[in-house]
Amino acid sequence: MTYNWTLFCTQLALLLQYVRWEAAHVVGFSMGGGIAAAFAASLPHLVSGQVVFIASAGLLEPANNQTDCAFSRAPVVHCSTDMSAKKTGDSATPKTPQYKEFRDLQASSLPGYKRALQSCYQDGPVRHMETAFDKLATIAVGPARQSLQVLIIHGTEDEVVPIAEADKIKSRVPQAEAVKVEGAAHNIVNADGHWQIVAASLLRFLR
């Protein structure tokens, strides 16, 4: 199976249908950012009006022209895949210690886990989402066909998805508001002192 943006967007659309939601605001963290961009770009009628990208991937380029990365060994600890393992030779050391336990457990217990993550990197939504992000600049969403509002939240010390990725998104989606959290790493959504900024930004933006 190819784990590309089409698969994830289809799953999300089916979920909305199952819970009988006409549309929803969408928040994407890490790899989920690429999924959120693709979802809004391909199914705009299912987006209520706002999209949030937190430490968002989607526009990453392969390091040193390699086709694989630490992503293939990273843990899933949030609603979307968290690329918190950093490649160092043949080993990966997560920035947050408890990630290693999650990573090892999932890699050993979930058949096809590593292959699925590798596909996410090679086939999207970790990379190759330029077209989706570009569409967000002018797209009309939701039943009211309104302009899309976008919020970008990113940590300045993110070693997994560098802060430069937030700037890339902002350049493609000019109307986006960017919140850069000083000192925050990729675990921005659960690190004390940083998650509070994320939560406050979400509450303000989504109200």
Coordinates of C-alpha atoms in Angstrom, one line a residue:
M1 CA 0.0 0.0 0.0
T2 CA 1.2 3.5 -0.8
Y3 CA 0.8 5.9 2.2
N4 CA 0.3 9.1 0.3
W5 CA -1.9 12.2 0.9
T6 CA -4.8 10.6 -1.0
L7 CA -5.1 7.8 1.5
F8 CA -5.1 10.1 4.6
C9 CA -7.5 12.6 3.1
T10 CA -9.9 9.8 2.2
Q11 CA -9.8 8.5 5.7
L12 CA -10.5 12.0 7.1
A13 CA -13.3 12.6 4.7
L14 CA -14.9 9.2 5.7
L15 CA -14.5 10.1 9.4
L16 CA -16.4 13.4 8.9
Q17 CA -19.1 11.5 7.0
Y18 CA -19.3 8.9 9.8
V19 CA -19.8 11.5 12.6
R20 CA -22.1 13.5 10.3
W21 CA -20.1 16.7 10.3
E22 CA -20.7 18.9 7.3
A23 CA -17.3 20.5 7.6
A24 CA -14.6 21.2 10.2
H25 CA -11.6 23.4 11.0
V26 CA -8.4 21.3 10.5
V27 CA -5.3 21.2 12.6
G28 CA -2.3 19.3 11.3
F29 CA 0.8 18.6 13.4
S30 CA 4.1 17.4 11.9
M31 CA 3.2 15.1 9.0
G32 CA -0.4 16.0 9.7
G33 CA 0.4 19.5 8.3
G34 CA 0.9 18.0 4.9
I35 CA -2.3 16.1 5.2
A36 CA -4.2 19.2 6.3
A37 CA -2.9 21.1 3.3
A38 CA -3.9 18.4 0.9
F39 CA -7.3 18.0 2.6
A40 CA -8.1 21.7 2.3
A41 CA -6.8 21.9 -1.3
S42 CA -8.6 18.8 -2.6
L43 CA -11.8 18.8 -0.5
P44 CA -12.4 22.5 0.4
H45 CA -16.1 22.1 0.9
L46 CA -15.3 20.0 4.0
V47 CA -13.2 22.7 5.6
S48 CA -15.2 25.2 7.7
G49 CA -12.8 28.1 7.2
Q50 CA -9.6 27.7 9.2
V51 CA -6.5 25.5 9.0
V52 CA -3.6 25.3 11.5
F53 CA -0.2 24.0 10.8
I54 CA 1.9 23.0 13.9
A55 CA 5.5 22.1 13.3
S56 CA 4.3 21.2 9.8
A57 CA 6.1 19.0 7.3
G58 CA 5.0 18.8 3.7
L59 CA 7.8 20.7 2.0
L60 CA 10.8 18.9 3.4
E61 CA 13.7 18.1 1.1
P62 CA 15.9 15.0 1.5
A63 CA 19.1 15.6 3.5
N64 CA 22.2 14.9 1.5
N65 CA 20.2 13.6 -1.4
Q66 CA 19.2 10.6 0.7
T67 CA 15.8 9.0 0.0
D68 CA 15.3 7.9 3.6
C69 CA 15.5 9.8 6.9
A70 CA 14.9 9.5 10.6
F71 CA 11.2 9.8 9.8
S72 CA 11.2 6.0 9.0
R73 CA 12.1 5.3 12.6
A74 CA 10.1 8.0 14.3
P75 CA 7.3 7.4 16.8
V76 CA 3.6 8.1 16.5
V77 CA 2.7 9.9 19.7
H78 CA 0.1 12.4 18.6
C79 CA -2.9 12.4 16.3
S80 CA -0.5 12.6 13.4
T81 CA 2.9 11.1 12.9
D82 CA 5.7 12.7 14.9
M83 CA 9.1 12.8 13.3
S84 CA 11.0 13.1 16.5
A85 CA 13.8 10.7 15.8
K86 CA 17.0 12.3 14.5
K87 CA 19.2 10.2 12.2
T88 CA 22.7 9.7 13.4
G89 CA 24.5 7.0 11.5
D90 CA 22.5 3.8 11.9
S91 CA 20.8 4.9 15.1
A92 CA 18.2 7.5 16.0
T93 CA 18.1 9.5 19.2
P94 CA 14.8 11.2 19.9
K95 CA 15.1 14.6 21.4
T96 CA 12.5 13.7 24.1
P97 CA 13.6 10.5 25.9
Q98 CA 10.2 8.8 26.2
Y99 CA 9.9 8.9 22.4
K100 CA 12.4 6.0 22.1
E101 CA 10.0 3.7 24.1
F102 CA 7.1 4.6 21.8
R103 CA 9.2 4.2 18.7
D104 CA 10.6 0.8 19.6
L105 CA 7.2 -0.5 20.8
Q106 CA 5.5 0.5 17.6
A107 CA 8.3 -0.7 15.3
S108 CA 8.3 -4.2 17.1
S109 CA 4.5 -4.5 17.4
L110 CA 3.0 -3.0 14.3
P111 CA 3.5 -5.0 11.1
G112 CA 4.6 -2.7 8.3
Y113 CA 5.1 0.3 10.6
K114 CA 8.5 1.2 9.2
R115 CA 7.5 0.6 5.6
A116 CA 4.4 2.8 6.1
L117 CA 6.5 5.7 7.4
Q118 CA 9.0 5.3 4.7
S119 CA 6.2 5.5 2.1
C120 CA 4.9 8.7 3.9
Y121 CA 8.3 10.3 3.3
Q122 CA 8.8 9.1 -0.3
D123 CA 5.2 9.5 -1.6
G124 CA 3.9 12.4 0.6
P125 CA 2.6 13.9 2.8
V126 CA 6.0 14.6 4.3
R127 CA 7.3 15.9 1.0
H128 CA 6.0 16.9 -2.4
M129 CA 3.1 19.0 -1.1
E130 CA 4.0 22.2 -2.9
T131 CA 0.9 22.2 -5.1
A132 CA -1.4 21.7 -2.1
F133 CA 0.1 24.6 -0.1
D134 CA 0.0 26.9 -3.2
K135 CA -3.7 26.3 -3.6
L136 CA -4.4 27.6 -0.1
A137 CA -3.5 31.1 -1.0
T138 CA -6.7 31.6 -3.1
I139 CA -9.0 28.8 -2.3
A140 CA -12.6 29.2 -1.1
V141 CA -13.7 26.8 1.6
G142 CA -16.7 25.5 3.4
P143 CA -20.4 25.7 2.6
A144 CA -20.1 29.5 2.6
R145 CA -17.2 29.4 0.1
Q146 CA -15.1 31.8 2.2
S147 CA -11.5 32.7 2.0
L148 CA -9.3 30.3 4.0
Q149 CA -7.7 31.5 7.2
V150 CA -4.4 29.9 8.1
L151 CA -2.3 29.8 11.3
I152 CA 1.3 28.5 11.4
I153 CA 2.8 27.6 14.7
H154 CA 6.5 26.5 14.8
G155 CA 9.3 26.2 17.3
T156 CA 12.5 28.0 16.7
E157 CA 14.6 25.1 17.9
D158 CA 12.8 22.3 16.0
E159 CA 15.5 19.9 14.8
V160 CA 13.1 17.6 13.0
V161 CA 11.1 20.0 10.9
P162 CA 13.3 23.2 10.9
I163 CA 11.8 26.6 11.4
A164 CA 12.7 27.4 7.8
E165 CA 9.8 25.1 6.8
A166 CA 7.4 27.5 8.4
D167 CA 8.8 30.3 6.3
K168 CA 8.3 28.2 3.2
I169 CA 4.7 27.7 4.0
K170 CA 4.2 31.4 4.8
S171 CA 5.7 32.3 1.4
R172 CA 3.2 30.1 -0.4
V173 CA 0.2 31.1 1.8
P174 CA 0.6 34.9 2.1
Q175 CA -2.5 35.4 4.3
A176 CA -1.2 33.0 6.9
E177 CA -0.4 34.2 10.4
A178 CA 2.8 32.8 11.8
V179 CA 3.6 32.3 15.5
K180 CA 7.2 31.3 16.2
V181 CA 7.7 29.9 19.6
E182 CA 11.1 30.8 21.0
G183 CA 13.1 27.8 22.2
A184 CA 10.5 25.2 21.2
A185 CA 11.5 21.9 19.6
H186 CA 9.4 19.4 17.7
N187 CA 7.7 18.4 20.9
I188 CA 6.1 21.8 21.0
V189 CA 2.6 20.4 21.7
N190 CA 3.6 18.8 25.0
A191 CA 6.7 20.6 26.3
D192 CA 5.9 22.6 29.4
G193 CA 6.1 26.3 28.7
H194 CA 5.5 25.7 25.0
W195 CA 2.2 23.8 24.8
Q196 CA 0.6 26.7 26.7
I197 CA 1.5 29.1 23.9
V198 CA 0.2 26.6 21.3
A199 CA -3.1 26.2 23.2
A200 CA -3.6 29.9 23.6
S201 CA -2.9 30.5 19.9
L202 CA -5.3 27.8 18.9
L203 CA -8.1 29.2 21.1
R204 CA -7.6 32.7 19.9
F205 CA -7.5 31.7 16.2
L206 CA -10.4 29.2 16.2
R207 CA -12.9 31.3 18.1

